[in-house]
Structures are given as C-alpha cells and as structure tokens.
Amino acid sequence: MASPFQNRPRPTRRASRLLNIGVPYLWLGLFLLLPVAIVLQISLAEPTAAQPPYAALWQWVEEGVLQIRLDFQSYRLLWSDSLYLASFLNSLQVALVCTLLCLLLGYPMAYAIATAPERWRLPLLMLIVLPFWTSFLIRVYAWIGILKTNGFLNNFLLWLGVIDEPLAILYTQTAVYIGIVYSYLPFMILPLYANLTRLDPTLLEAAADLGCRPLRAFLRVTLPLSRAGIVAGSMLVFIPAVGEFVIPDLLGGPQTLMVGRMLWTEFFSNMDWPLAAALALVLLGLLVVPFVLMQRWQQGALEDRP
Amino acid sequence: MRRQRWSLYTVLAFGYAFLYLPVLLLIVYSFNESRLVTVWSGFSLKWYGELLHNRQLLDAAWLSIRIAATNATFAVVLGTLAANALVRHGRFRGRTGFELLLTAPLVMPDVIIGLSLLLLFVALQQSVGWPGGRGFTTITVAHITFSLAYVAVVVRARLAQIDRSLEEAAMDLGAHPLTVYLRITLPLIAPALLSGWLLAFTLSLDDLVIASFVSGPGATTLPMVVYSSVRMGVSPQINALATIIVVFVAVAVAIAALTTRGLGSTRTGRRPTRD
C-alpha cells in the first residue's frame, strides 16, 4: 500500500510505528497471548486444596536441580469421563443447529433489507443492531417469562386453542436453541447484508434476459456469490455459541450439557482449576479451524474494498 | 415477483417481532402491580420504587458504570492505535499475528477469556505482586482487552474511508505529521471514536462471565447482581431495571445517531462531487 506517510521524516515514522503497532501488540500479548500459555501450564498442574488450588509445575529441589512435574490427569479425566465428551458433542450440536436456524431466518431478512428501497435500508439495519445495545443478560432473562409453564407463550397458545395444556419449553434444550438464535441473529444478518448489497444487480438482469426464472437465478447467481457472507455469518454465530454459558445456564435444564457451563462449574463449584484449564484449551483447539475460516473471510472482505 | 417480495417482508416482520417482542413484554410487565410477572393486575410504579431503594443493586450499578467508562476510554486509545497500525502501516512484520490477536477477542468464548485472565492475574500476583487483589483494576483490564478489538473494527473502517488528500495537503504545506494527525485525521474519525467509545461502554456494562472470573470479594458488578436474582426466576425489579436500561440506550443511540449524522454531513472530508 503506497502511503503518503512514507515521506514523513524518518524518526517520526519510527515513533509512529512504535506507538501504533508496539503498544497494542504489547497489551494483547500480555493480556491475551500470555494468559493462554498460562492456561496450558495450569492444565498440566496437579489440583490441590491450597490457595490457589493447584501445585507448582516446577520447583528447585536443590542448588542447580530443577524439578518439573507435569500432570496429565486432567486431560485423562476429560477423555475417560463420558460426561465431558458428551458436553463437547452437545455444544457442537447446539451451535450447529443454531447456526442453521440463524441462517434460515437471517438470510431472507438480510436479503429483504439489501433489496429494499434505498432510503429504507439504513433504518431497517439500525433496527437489527439496536437490540445489541441493550443488556444481553436481560434480553435472555426476558425469555424466562415468555417460555415458562404459565408464561406468555403458553397462555397465548392456550388462548388460541392450539394446545390444551401448557408445553414445557423452559429448562429444555429447545429453550437454549431459541435463546441462542435470538441473541446471535444480528451477527448472522450483518455480514450477509454487507455481502448482498455489494452484489451486482446487472448479473440478475442478465440472467433474466437470458430466460432464467427468478428462483433459478437466485440459486445459480445470488446464493453462490453470497457464500463469503454465509461463511462469515455462520462463524460469528457458531464460534461463540459453542462456548456459551449464560443462555444454557438460564434457559437450559440440568440435562443441557454444554462446555461453557461445565467449565464454569468445574471452576466455581468444584474448585478444580487444572480441569477447567484443560477444558478451556480443548475448547480453544476445537475453535481454531472455524476461526481461521472467519479470519480469511475478513481479510478478503477488507481487501476487495475500493 | 411481487408475491416473493411479500413473503420476504413477512419473514422480515417476523424477524423484527422475534427481536423486539421479548423486550417489549419486559417493559409492559415492569409496570405490573402483581409479583406474578405474567398476570396483569393493574398499573403500578412500585417496582421502580423498590429498585431505587435496593442499595446492593445501586452500588453494583455505580461500580459497573465506573468500570465501563474507564474501560471505554482506554479501549478507544488502544483500539485507535491498532487501527492506525492496520490502515497506515501497510505490511509490517508480524501483521498476521497482530490481526489474529485483534480478531480473537471478537469471537473467543467469554469463559476462555475470563479463565485465562484470572490465571494470569494469579500468576502475576505470585511473581511480581501486581495487581494486589482483584476487583476494579482486574475487571477493567480484562474489559479493555476485548473492547479494544471492537473499537479497532469501528475506527479501522472509518480510517480507511477518509480522504487522504486533506492530509497530503496539510503535509505539503509543511505541517508536522503529528499536527496533521491531531488536527486533520482525528476530527475526521471523531464519529467513529464516539461510537467506539459507546460500544466499549455497553460491552463492559453487559459482561457477566469475564467479570465473574476476574473479580474478587467485594467487587460485584451490575450483571453479577442481576444474574444472581434472575437465577431464582422472574423478578419484577429486574423488569424495571430492564426498562430503565432500554430507555437510556434508546436516548443514547438517538443522540449518537444525530451527532454522527451532523458530523458526517459536514466533515466526512469526502471530495465534493463536481457536477
């Protein structure tokens, strides 16, 4: 990139580099990268009843002799106790289902906004973003009142006569699906919208001129061209959903096993920090691939900007 | 064609209803007299009265606001520096790692950020004696770490849009690069700084998970209080609190939209179209 700043006096440019690159790098290195290294270290420590509740990984036994004790017990436990494996699988399943539901609802919404008359687009988009500014915790809490046995939804359905007795939705996995789709829908719509508005409308006109029906044109032209947006939106929903804690904890039942909740319990209730650290690392490992996918898209999206 | 548009708009309307109905119901029931949140028994402001006398909740709210404001200020400075680096410094060495570190907080599950930062603070305490107890400082540092990534996204987009010829002109006239940045660039990206600040403020005010990990005894934030009362089920006081937050946010967003529009129309620095 040719920058007019290249002709700055040299010392100024160096100072600017040091400040702009160095300071954020240092901060993120210290508070984002280093902590992950420490998680790895603690996950290999032995849990104890001390404060903090793990044994030191290394110690000087005598002058010049360093003793290092690595304890793989936490990882063994993760593998051998089926509860942990089940919670990982269930988290992935919940995240996958929610991503698909968000896509099913979010795509037509993004498409409708992107093809709406121009002066309507910005207000419509604002309405998508607005709930994001109010408290996430309170918005999830709102669903308790709606989904509970004598809640709004059941009363409404009873009044309509669709059901004869209240449905048990709250404290089930269905409630977790609803909560996650509700909370993450805007993250699906925004990248899809950004992608769909950049689409060249003359392509669809060309398809129509050549006798292609609207549905077919959509499937053969619009959908393939919006693949980047679909991937980005899906990752923005999928990645945080896998590790979600608040939603399964407030809306899910005791049988809703999810990693985020498991980690919380191990840490706060069982005080097993090494096990919680091992859970965090395995979860992080699972998310690396989707993360790289998303990162690629982001770079592509920023580079093809005029 | 027309029928397809209608079905699209139907889905859109359903989507908006899905997004807004829960919050609207909360607001309506915050004025309900009955403790049973789903049974309407008459208009009352008594839950607002109780809320104003809930000492624990008010203290927590004040702590959260202080953390959020400190966090937002630091996050805007660091996030803007990071955006400068990405937009103005081209392909510097370590850029890929830099971008990776800036994207990670946007998607990394809160439980991982919270746990890893707590373990860092414990380790730092043992080795260098800082931060000396957990609370305001540790929560603020944790919040800055993820907020700065959001600020960087907002500022980066704006920085990439502004017209460089204004800066070049100032430079040609002999202004020092720092002067150019402070007098030309910063005013041009001011709307992004404002929305970045507000975003960082709300993100901090909203965080339960990370704060729960890195907080210590005696430092209870607003989401922590809300969470512990909500876990017991529905609480009319929380409905009242939700209404206050929604009104506050609506006013703030309206102000932000108006100022941004005002700034945007007069100072985008876009070349005037010649026709």
Short mmCIF file of N, CA and C in Angstrom, two decimals, chain B residues 99-253:
data_model
loop_
_atom_site.label_atom_id
_atom_site.label_comp_id
_atom_site.label_asym_id
_atom_site.label_seq_id
_atom_site.Cartn_x
_atom_site.Cartn_y
_atom_site.Cartn_z
N GLU B 99 -3.20 -9.08 13.47
CA GLU B 99 -4.62 -9.17 13.10
C GLU B 99 -5.32 -10.32 13.81
N LEU B 100 -4.58 -11.41 13.98
CA LEU B 100 -5.13 -12.57 14.67
C LEU B 100 -5.49 -12.21 16.12
N LEU B 101 -4.55 -11.51 16.77
CA LEU B 101 -4.78 -11.11 18.16
C LEU B 101 -5.94 -10.12 18.26
N LEU B 102 -6.15 -9.33 17.19
CA LEU B 102 -7.23 -8.35 17.23
C LEU B 102 -8.59 -8.98 16.92
N THR B 103 -8.59 -10.10 16.20
CA THR B 103 -9.87 -10.74 15.86
C THR B 103 -10.30 -11.69 16.97
N ALA B 104 -9.33 -12.31 17.61
CA ALA B 104 -9.64 -13.34 18.61
C ALA B 104 -10.67 -12.88 19.66
N PRO B 105 -10.52 -11.68 20.25
CA PRO B 105 -11.48 -11.32 21.31
C PRO B 105 -12.91 -11.16 20.80
N LEU B 106 -13.09 -10.97 19.47
CA LEU B 106 -14.44 -10.78 18.95
C LEU B 106 -15.25 -12.06 19.03
N VAL B 107 -14.57 -13.22 18.94
CA VAL B 107 -15.32 -14.47 18.90
C VAL B 107 -14.98 -15.43 20.03
N MET B 108 -13.85 -15.21 20.68
CA MET B 108 -13.42 -16.16 21.72
C MET B 108 -14.49 -16.26 22.80
N PRO B 109 -14.90 -17.49 23.18
CA PRO B 109 -15.91 -17.62 24.23
C PRO B 109 -15.47 -16.91 25.52
N ASP B 110 -16.43 -16.25 26.15
CA ASP B 110 -16.14 -15.48 27.37
C ASP B 110 -15.49 -16.33 28.44
N VAL B 111 -15.91 -17.60 28.55
CA VAL B 111 -15.36 -18.42 29.63
C VAL B 111 -13.85 -18.58 29.47
N ILE B 112 -13.37 -18.65 28.21
CA ILE B 112 -11.93 -18.81 27.99
C ILE B 112 -11.20 -17.53 28.35
N ILE B 113 -11.72 -16.39 27.87
CA ILE B 113 -11.07 -15.11 28.18
C ILE B 113 -11.04 -14.91 29.70
N GLY B 114 -12.17 -15.17 30.35
CA GLY B 114 -12.27 -14.95 31.79
C GLY B 114 -11.30 -15.84 32.56
N LEU B 115 -11.33 -17.13 32.27
CA LEU B 115 -10.47 -18.07 33.00
C LEU B 115 -9.00 -17.74 32.77
N SER B 116 -8.62 -17.49 31.49
CA SER B 116 -7.21 -17.28 31.20
C SER B 116 -6.70 -16.00 31.87
N LEU B 117 -7.53 -14.95 31.87
CA LEU B 117 -7.09 -13.71 32.51
C LEU B 117 -6.98 -13.88 34.02
N LEU B 118 -7.91 -14.63 34.60
CA LEU B 118 -7.80 -14.85 36.05
C LEU B 118 -6.50 -15.56 36.38
N LEU B 119 -6.20 -16.63 35.61
CA LEU B 119 -4.96 -17.37 35.87
C LEU B 119 -3.75 -16.47 35.68
N LEU B 120 -3.82 -15.54 34.71
CA LEU B 120 -2.72 -14.58 34.53
C LEU B 120 -2.58 -13.70 35.77
N PHE B 121 -3.69 -13.17 36.26
CA PHE B 121 -3.63 -12.28 37.41
C PHE B 121 -3.09 -13.00 38.65
N VAL B 122 -3.50 -14.26 38.81
CA VAL B 122 -2.99 -15.04 39.95
C VAL B 122 -1.47 -15.22 39.81
N ALA B 123 -1.04 -15.58 38.58
CA ALA B 123 0.40 -15.79 38.36
C ALA B 123 1.19 -14.51 38.56
N LEU B 124 0.64 -13.39 38.06
CA LEU B 124 1.32 -12.11 38.22
C LEU B 124 1.42 -11.73 39.69
N GLN B 125 0.35 -11.99 40.41
CA GLN B 125 0.33 -11.68 41.84
C GLN B 125 1.46 -12.43 42.55
N GLN B 126 1.61 -13.71 42.18
CA GLN B 126 2.64 -14.52 42.82
C GLN B 126 4.04 -14.08 42.46
N SER B 127 4.24 -13.65 41.17
CA SER B 127 5.61 -13.37 40.76
C SER B 127 6.00 -11.90 40.91
N VAL B 128 5.11 -10.95 40.60
CA VAL B 128 5.52 -9.55 40.70
C VAL B 128 4.71 -8.75 41.72
N GLY B 129 3.73 -9.38 42.36
CA GLY B 129 2.97 -8.67 43.38
C GLY B 129 1.94 -7.69 42.86
N TRP B 130 1.65 -7.71 41.53
CA TRP B 130 0.59 -6.90 40.97
C TRP B 130 -0.50 -7.86 40.50
N PRO B 131 -1.72 -7.61 40.52
CA PRO B 131 -2.46 -6.36 40.78
C PRO B 131 -2.82 -6.12 42.26
N GLY B 132 -2.37 -6.95 43.17
CA GLY B 132 -2.68 -6.70 44.57
C GLY B 132 -4.17 -6.74 44.88
N GLY B 133 -4.75 -7.90 44.70
CA GLY B 133 -6.19 -8.02 44.98
C GLY B 133 -6.99 -7.82 43.70
N ARG B 134 -8.11 -8.54 43.62
CA ARG B 134 -8.90 -8.45 42.39
C ARG B 134 -10.14 -7.60 42.62
N GLY B 135 -10.51 -6.87 41.58
CA GLY B 135 -11.69 -6.01 41.68
C GLY B 135 -11.70 -5.03 40.54
N PHE B 136 -11.83 -3.74 40.85
CA PHE B 136 -11.94 -2.70 39.83
C PHE B 136 -10.86 -2.82 38.75
N THR B 137 -9.58 -2.89 39.18
CA THR B 137 -8.49 -2.89 38.21
C THR B 137 -8.53 -4.12 37.31
N THR B 138 -8.66 -5.29 37.92
CA THR B 138 -8.60 -6.51 37.10
C THR B 138 -9.78 -6.56 36.13
N ILE B 139 -10.98 -6.18 36.59
CA ILE B 139 -12.12 -6.21 35.68
C ILE B 139 -11.90 -5.22 34.54
N THR B 140 -11.41 -4.03 34.87
CA THR B 140 -11.20 -3.02 33.83
C THR B 140 -10.17 -3.50 32.81
N VAL B 141 -9.05 -4.04 33.28
CA VAL B 141 -8.03 -4.54 32.35
C VAL B 141 -8.62 -5.62 31.44
N ALA B 142 -9.38 -6.53 32.02
CA ALA B 142 -9.99 -7.60 31.22
C ALA B 142 -10.93 -7.01 30.17
N HIS B 143 -11.73 -6.03 30.58
CA HIS B 143 -12.68 -5.44 29.62
C HIS B 143 -11.97 -4.68 28.51
N ILE B 144 -10.89 -3.96 28.87
CA ILE B 144 -10.14 -3.23 27.83
C ILE B 144 -9.64 -4.22 26.77
N THR B 145 -9.19 -5.39 27.24
CA THR B 145 -8.59 -6.36 26.32
C THR B 145 -9.57 -6.79 25.23
N PHE B 146 -10.84 -7.02 25.57
CA PHE B 146 -11.73 -7.38 24.46
C PHE B 146 -12.38 -6.17 23.80
N SER B 147 -12.60 -5.09 24.56
CA SER B 147 -13.24 -3.90 23.96
C SER B 147 -12.38 -3.27 22.87
N LEU B 148 -11.05 -3.27 23.08
CA LEU B 148 -10.20 -2.57 22.12
C LEU B 148 -10.31 -3.20 20.74
N ALA B 149 -10.59 -4.51 20.69
CA ALA B 149 -10.75 -5.17 19.39
C ALA B 149 -11.98 -4.64 18.67
N TYR B 150 -13.07 -4.42 19.41
CA TYR B 150 -14.29 -3.88 18.78
C TYR B 150 -14.06 -2.45 18.31
N VAL B 151 -13.38 -1.65 19.16
CA VAL B 151 -13.10 -0.27 18.77
C VAL B 151 -12.25 -0.26 17.50
N ALA B 152 -11.26 -1.15 17.44
CA ALA B 152 -10.38 -1.19 16.27
C ALA B 152 -11.19 -1.44 14.99
N VAL B 153 -12.19 -2.33 15.06
CA VAL B 153 -13.01 -2.62 13.88
C VAL B 153 -13.72 -1.35 13.41
N VAL B 154 -14.34 -0.64 14.36
CA VAL B 154 -15.12 0.55 14.01
C VAL B 154 -14.21 1.65 13.45
N VAL B 155 -13.08 1.92 14.14
CA VAL B 155 -12.20 3.01 13.73
C VAL B 155 -11.50 2.66 12.41
N ARG B 156 -11.14 1.40 12.25
CA ARG B 156 -10.45 0.97 11.04
C ARG B 156 -11.30 1.24 9.81
N ALA B 157 -12.60 0.92 9.90
CA ALA B 157 -13.49 1.12 8.77
C ALA B 157 -13.54 2.59 8.39
N ARG B 158 -13.63 3.46 9.40
CA ARG B 158 -13.71 4.89 9.16
C ARG B 158 -12.39 5.44 8.59
N LEU B 159 -11.31 4.99 9.17
CA LEU B 159 -9.99 5.47 8.77
C LEU B 159 -9.70 5.11 7.31
N ALA B 160 -10.21 3.94 6.89
CA ALA B 160 -9.96 3.52 5.52
C ALA B 160 -10.77 4.34 4.52
N GLN B 161 -11.84 5.00 5.04
CA GLN B 161 -12.74 5.74 4.15
C GLN B 161 -12.33 7.18 3.92
N ILE B 162 -11.60 7.77 4.87
CA ILE B 162 -11.43 9.22 4.78
C ILE B 162 -10.52 9.60 3.62
N ASP B 163 -10.71 10.82 3.17
CA ASP B 163 -9.99 11.31 2.01
C ASP B 163 -8.58 11.71 2.39
N ARG B 164 -7.61 11.00 1.80
CA ARG B 164 -6.22 11.24 2.19
C ARG B 164 -5.68 12.56 1.66
N SER B 165 -6.34 13.14 0.64
CA SER B 165 -5.76 14.34 0.03
C SER B 165 -5.74 15.50 1.03
N LEU B 166 -6.67 15.50 2.00
CA LEU B 166 -6.66 16.56 3.01
C LEU B 166 -5.37 16.50 3.82
N GLU B 167 -4.99 15.26 4.21
CA GLU B 167 -3.76 15.10 4.97
C GLU B 167 -2.56 15.48 4.11
N GLU B 168 -2.60 15.04 2.85
CA GLU B 168 -1.48 15.34 1.95
C GLU B 168 -1.31 16.84 1.79
N ALA B 169 -2.44 17.53 1.67
CA ALA B 169 -2.39 18.99 1.50
C ALA B 169 -1.72 19.63 2.71
N ALA B 170 -2.14 19.21 3.90
CA ALA B 170 -1.56 19.77 5.12
C ALA B 170 -0.06 19.48 5.18
N MET B 171 0.29 18.28 4.75
CA MET B 171 1.69 17.87 4.78
C MET B 171 2.51 18.71 3.79
N ASP B 172 1.92 18.92 2.61
CA ASP B 172 2.60 19.73 1.60
C ASP B 172 2.83 21.15 2.10
N LEU B 173 1.90 21.62 2.91
CA LEU B 173 2.03 22.97 3.43
C LEU B 173 2.99 23.01 4.61
N GLY B 174 3.63 21.89 4.91
CA GLY B 174 4.71 21.89 5.88
C GLY B 174 4.30 21.52 7.29
N ALA B 175 3.06 21.01 7.48
CA ALA B 175 2.66 20.63 8.84
C ALA B 175 3.38 19.36 9.26
N HIS B 176 3.70 19.27 10.53
CA HIS B 176 4.34 18.08 11.08
C HIS B 176 3.33 16.93 11.08
N PRO B 177 3.75 15.70 10.80
CA PRO B 177 2.81 14.57 10.77
C PRO B 177 1.93 14.46 12.00
N LEU B 178 2.50 14.75 13.15
CA LEU B 178 1.71 14.66 14.37
C LEU B 178 0.60 15.73 14.36
N THR B 179 0.97 16.93 13.92
CA THR B 179 -0.01 18.01 13.81
C THR B 179 -1.11 17.60 12.84
N VAL B 180 -0.70 17.02 11.71
CA VAL B 180 -1.68 16.59 10.71
C VAL B 180 -2.63 15.58 11.34
N TYR B 181 -2.06 14.62 12.09
CA TYR B 181 -2.91 13.60 12.68
C TYR B 181 -3.91 14.21 13.66
N LEU B 182 -3.40 15.11 14.51
CA LEU B 182 -4.27 15.68 15.55
C LEU B 182 -5.29 16.66 14.99
N ARG B 183 -4.91 17.44 13.98
CA ARG B 183 -5.80 18.50 13.52
C ARG B 183 -6.63 18.11 12.32
N ILE B 184 -6.19 17.11 11.55
CA ILE B 184 -6.95 16.71 10.36
C ILE B 184 -7.58 15.33 10.57
N THR B 185 -6.74 14.34 10.89
CA THR B 185 -7.23 12.96 10.92
C THR B 185 -8.22 12.74 12.08
N LEU B 186 -7.82 13.12 13.28
CA LEU B 186 -8.69 12.86 14.43
C LEU B 186 -10.07 13.48 14.28
N PRO B 187 -10.20 14.75 13.88
CA PRO B 187 -11.56 15.28 13.69
C PRO B 187 -12.35 14.48 12.66
N LEU B 188 -11.64 13.98 11.62
CA LEU B 188 -12.35 13.23 10.59
C LEU B 188 -12.88 11.90 11.12
N ILE B 189 -12.13 11.27 12.03
CA ILE B 189 -12.60 9.97 12.52
C ILE B 189 -13.37 10.11 13.83
N ALA B 190 -13.64 11.35 14.26
CA ALA B 190 -14.32 11.56 15.54
C ALA B 190 -15.62 10.76 15.70
N PRO B 191 -16.49 10.70 14.66
CA PRO B 191 -17.72 9.92 14.84
C PRO B 191 -17.43 8.46 15.19
N ALA B 192 -16.39 7.90 14.56
CA ALA B 192 -16.04 6.51 14.85
C ALA B 192 -15.52 6.38 16.28
N LEU B 193 -14.77 7.39 16.74
CA LEU B 193 -14.27 7.33 18.11
C LEU B 193 -15.44 7.35 19.09
N LEU B 194 -16.44 8.19 18.78
CA LEU B 194 -17.61 8.28 19.66
C LEU B 194 -18.36 6.95 19.68
N SER B 195 -18.62 6.38 18.49
CA SER B 195 -19.37 5.12 18.52
C SER B 195 -18.53 4.00 19.11
N GLY B 196 -17.21 4.06 18.90
CA GLY B 196 -16.34 3.07 19.53
C GLY B 196 -16.40 3.16 21.05
N TRP B 197 -16.40 4.38 21.55
CA TRP B 197 -16.45 4.59 23.00
C TRP B 197 -17.77 4.02 23.56
N LEU B 198 -18.87 4.36 22.87
CA LEU B 198 -20.18 3.89 23.35
C LEU B 198 -20.26 2.37 23.29
N LEU B 199 -19.71 1.79 22.22
CA LEU B 199 -19.73 0.34 22.08
C LEU B 199 -18.96 -0.31 23.22
N ALA B 200 -17.75 0.21 23.48
CA ALA B 200 -16.92 -0.35 24.56
C ALA B 200 -17.62 -0.19 25.90
N PHE B 201 -18.30 0.94 26.09
CA PHE B 201 -19.02 1.19 27.33
C PHE B 201 -20.13 0.16 27.53
N THR B 202 -20.94 -0.08 26.50
CA THR B 202 -22.03 -1.06 26.65
C THR B 202 -21.51 -2.47 26.80
N LEU B 203 -20.45 -2.81 26.04
CA LEU B 203 -19.91 -4.17 26.16
C LEU B 203 -19.49 -4.44 27.59
N SER B 204 -18.85 -3.46 28.20
CA SER B 204 -18.38 -3.61 29.57
C SER B 204 -19.55 -3.71 30.54
N LEU B 205 -20.54 -2.85 30.33
CA LEU B 205 -21.69 -2.81 31.22
C LEU B 205 -22.47 -4.12 31.17
N ASP B 206 -22.28 -4.87 30.09
CA ASP B 206 -23.08 -6.03 29.80
C ASP B 206 -22.42 -7.34 30.22
N ASP B 207 -21.13 -7.27 30.54
CA ASP B 207 -20.37 -8.51 30.70
C ASP B 207 -20.58 -9.15 32.06
N LEU B 208 -21.02 -10.39 32.06
CA LEU B 208 -21.17 -11.14 33.30
C LEU B 208 -20.03 -12.12 33.49
N VAL B 209 -19.75 -12.89 32.45
CA VAL B 209 -18.87 -14.05 32.59
C VAL B 209 -17.43 -13.65 32.93
N ILE B 210 -16.86 -12.75 32.12
CA ILE B 210 -15.46 -12.38 32.34
C ILE B 210 -15.30 -11.70 33.69
N ALA B 211 -16.23 -10.79 34.02
CA ALA B 211 -16.14 -10.10 35.31
C ALA B 211 -16.24 -11.09 36.47
N SER B 212 -17.10 -12.11 36.34
CA SER B 212 -17.23 -13.08 37.43
C SER B 212 -15.91 -13.80 37.69
N PHE B 213 -15.18 -14.10 36.61
CA PHE B 213 -13.91 -14.79 36.79
C PHE B 213 -12.87 -13.89 37.45
N VAL B 214 -12.69 -12.67 36.93
CA VAL B 214 -11.56 -11.86 37.37
C VAL B 214 -11.89 -10.97 38.56
N SER B 215 -13.15 -11.00 39.04
CA SER B 215 -13.49 -10.17 40.18
C SER B 215 -13.08 -10.85 41.49
N GLY B 216 -12.97 -10.06 42.52
CA GLY B 216 -12.65 -10.64 43.82
C GLY B 216 -13.76 -10.33 44.80
N PRO B 217 -13.60 -10.73 46.05
CA PRO B 217 -14.62 -10.43 47.05
C PRO B 217 -14.78 -8.92 47.18
N GLY B 218 -16.02 -8.47 47.28
CA GLY B 218 -16.24 -7.05 47.48
C GLY B 218 -16.47 -6.27 46.21
N ALA B 219 -16.12 -6.85 45.05
CA ALA B 219 -16.39 -6.14 43.80
C ALA B 219 -17.47 -6.87 43.04
N THR B 220 -18.72 -6.39 43.17
CA THR B 220 -19.84 -7.02 42.49
C THR B 220 -20.38 -6.05 41.46
N THR B 221 -20.35 -6.47 40.18
CA THR B 221 -20.86 -5.58 39.14
C THR B 221 -22.36 -5.79 38.95
N LEU B 222 -22.97 -4.86 38.20
CA LEU B 222 -24.42 -4.93 37.98
C LEU B 222 -24.87 -6.26 37.36
N PRO B 223 -24.22 -6.73 36.27
CA PRO B 223 -24.66 -8.02 35.72
C PRO B 223 -24.58 -9.16 36.74
N MET B 224 -23.61 -9.10 37.66
CA MET B 224 -23.50 -10.16 38.66
C MET B 224 -24.71 -10.14 39.60
N VAL B 225 -25.16 -8.94 39.98
CA VAL B 225 -26.35 -8.84 40.83
C VAL B 225 -27.59 -9.31 40.08
N VAL B 226 -27.70 -8.85 38.83
CA VAL B 226 -28.86 -9.25 38.02
C VAL B 226 -28.89 -10.76 37.87
N TYR B 227 -27.74 -11.33 37.56
CA TYR B 227 -27.66 -12.78 37.34
C TYR B 227 -28.10 -13.54 38.58
N SER B 228 -27.62 -13.13 39.74
CA SER B 228 -27.96 -13.92 40.93
C SER B 228 -29.44 -13.79 41.28
N SER B 229 -30.08 -12.65 40.96
CA SER B 229 -31.52 -12.59 41.26
C SER B 229 -32.35 -13.26 40.17
N VAL B 230 -31.82 -13.27 38.94
CA VAL B 230 -32.55 -13.87 37.83
C VAL B 230 -32.50 -15.40 37.88
N ARG B 231 -31.43 -15.93 38.43
CA ARG B 231 -31.30 -17.39 38.52
C ARG B 231 -32.42 -17.98 39.33
N MET B 232 -32.96 -17.19 40.26
CA MET B 232 -34.06 -17.66 41.10
C MET B 232 -35.39 -17.63 40.35
N GLY B 233 -35.40 -17.07 39.13
CA GLY B 233 -36.64 -16.97 38.37
C GLY B 233 -36.90 -15.53 38.02
N VAL B 234 -38.17 -15.23 37.71
CA VAL B 234 -38.52 -13.90 37.24
C VAL B 234 -38.64 -12.94 38.41
N SER B 235 -38.11 -11.73 38.23
CA SER B 235 -38.18 -10.75 39.31
C SER B 235 -38.63 -9.41 38.76
N PRO B 236 -39.73 -8.85 39.30
CA PRO B 236 -40.28 -7.60 38.76
C PRO B 236 -39.29 -6.44 38.83
N GLN B 237 -38.43 -6.44 39.84
CA GLN B 237 -37.44 -5.37 39.94
C GLN B 237 -36.50 -5.36 38.74
N ILE B 238 -36.15 -6.57 38.28
CA ILE B 238 -35.26 -6.66 37.11
C ILE B 238 -35.97 -6.13 35.87
N ASN B 239 -37.30 -6.37 35.81
CA ASN B 239 -38.06 -5.80 34.69
C ASN B 239 -37.97 -4.29 34.69
N ALA B 240 -38.09 -3.70 35.88
CA ALA B 240 -37.99 -2.25 35.99
C ALA B 240 -36.60 -1.78 35.55
N LEU B 241 -35.59 -2.51 36.00
CA LEU B 241 -34.20 -2.18 35.62
C LEU B 241 -34.04 -2.26 34.11
N ALA B 242 -34.60 -3.33 33.51
CA ALA B 242 -34.50 -3.50 32.06
C ALA B 242 -35.10 -2.31 31.35
N THR B 243 -36.28 -1.85 31.83
CA THR B 243 -36.93 -0.71 31.19
C THR B 243 -36.04 0.52 31.25
N ILE B 244 -35.43 0.76 32.42
CA ILE B 244 -34.55 1.92 32.55
C ILE B 244 -33.39 1.83 31.57
N ILE B 245 -32.79 0.62 31.47
CA ILE B 245 -31.66 0.45 30.55
C ILE B 245 -32.09 0.69 29.11
N VAL B 246 -33.26 0.14 28.73
CA VAL B 246 -33.72 0.29 27.35
C VAL B 246 -33.95 1.77 27.03
N VAL B 247 -34.60 2.50 27.95
CA VAL B 247 -34.85 3.92 27.71
C VAL B 247 -33.53 4.66 27.59
N PHE B 248 -32.60 4.37 28.49
CA PHE B 248 -31.29 5.01 28.49
C PHE B 248 -30.57 4.76 27.16
N VAL B 249 -30.56 3.49 26.73
CA VAL B 249 -29.88 3.14 25.48
C VAL B 249 -30.54 3.82 24.29
N ALA B 250 -31.89 3.81 24.28
CA ALA B 250 -32.60 4.42 23.16
C ALA B 250 -32.23 5.90 23.05
N VAL B 251 -32.19 6.60 24.19
CA VAL B 251 -31.83 8.02 24.17
C VAL B 251 -30.38 8.19 23.69
N ALA B 252 -29.47 7.36 24.23
CA ALA B 252 -28.06 7.47 23.86
C ALA B 252 -27.86 7.21 22.37
N VAL B 253 -28.54 6.17 21.85
CA VAL B 253 -28.38 5.84 20.44
C VAL B 253 -28.94 6.96 19.57
#
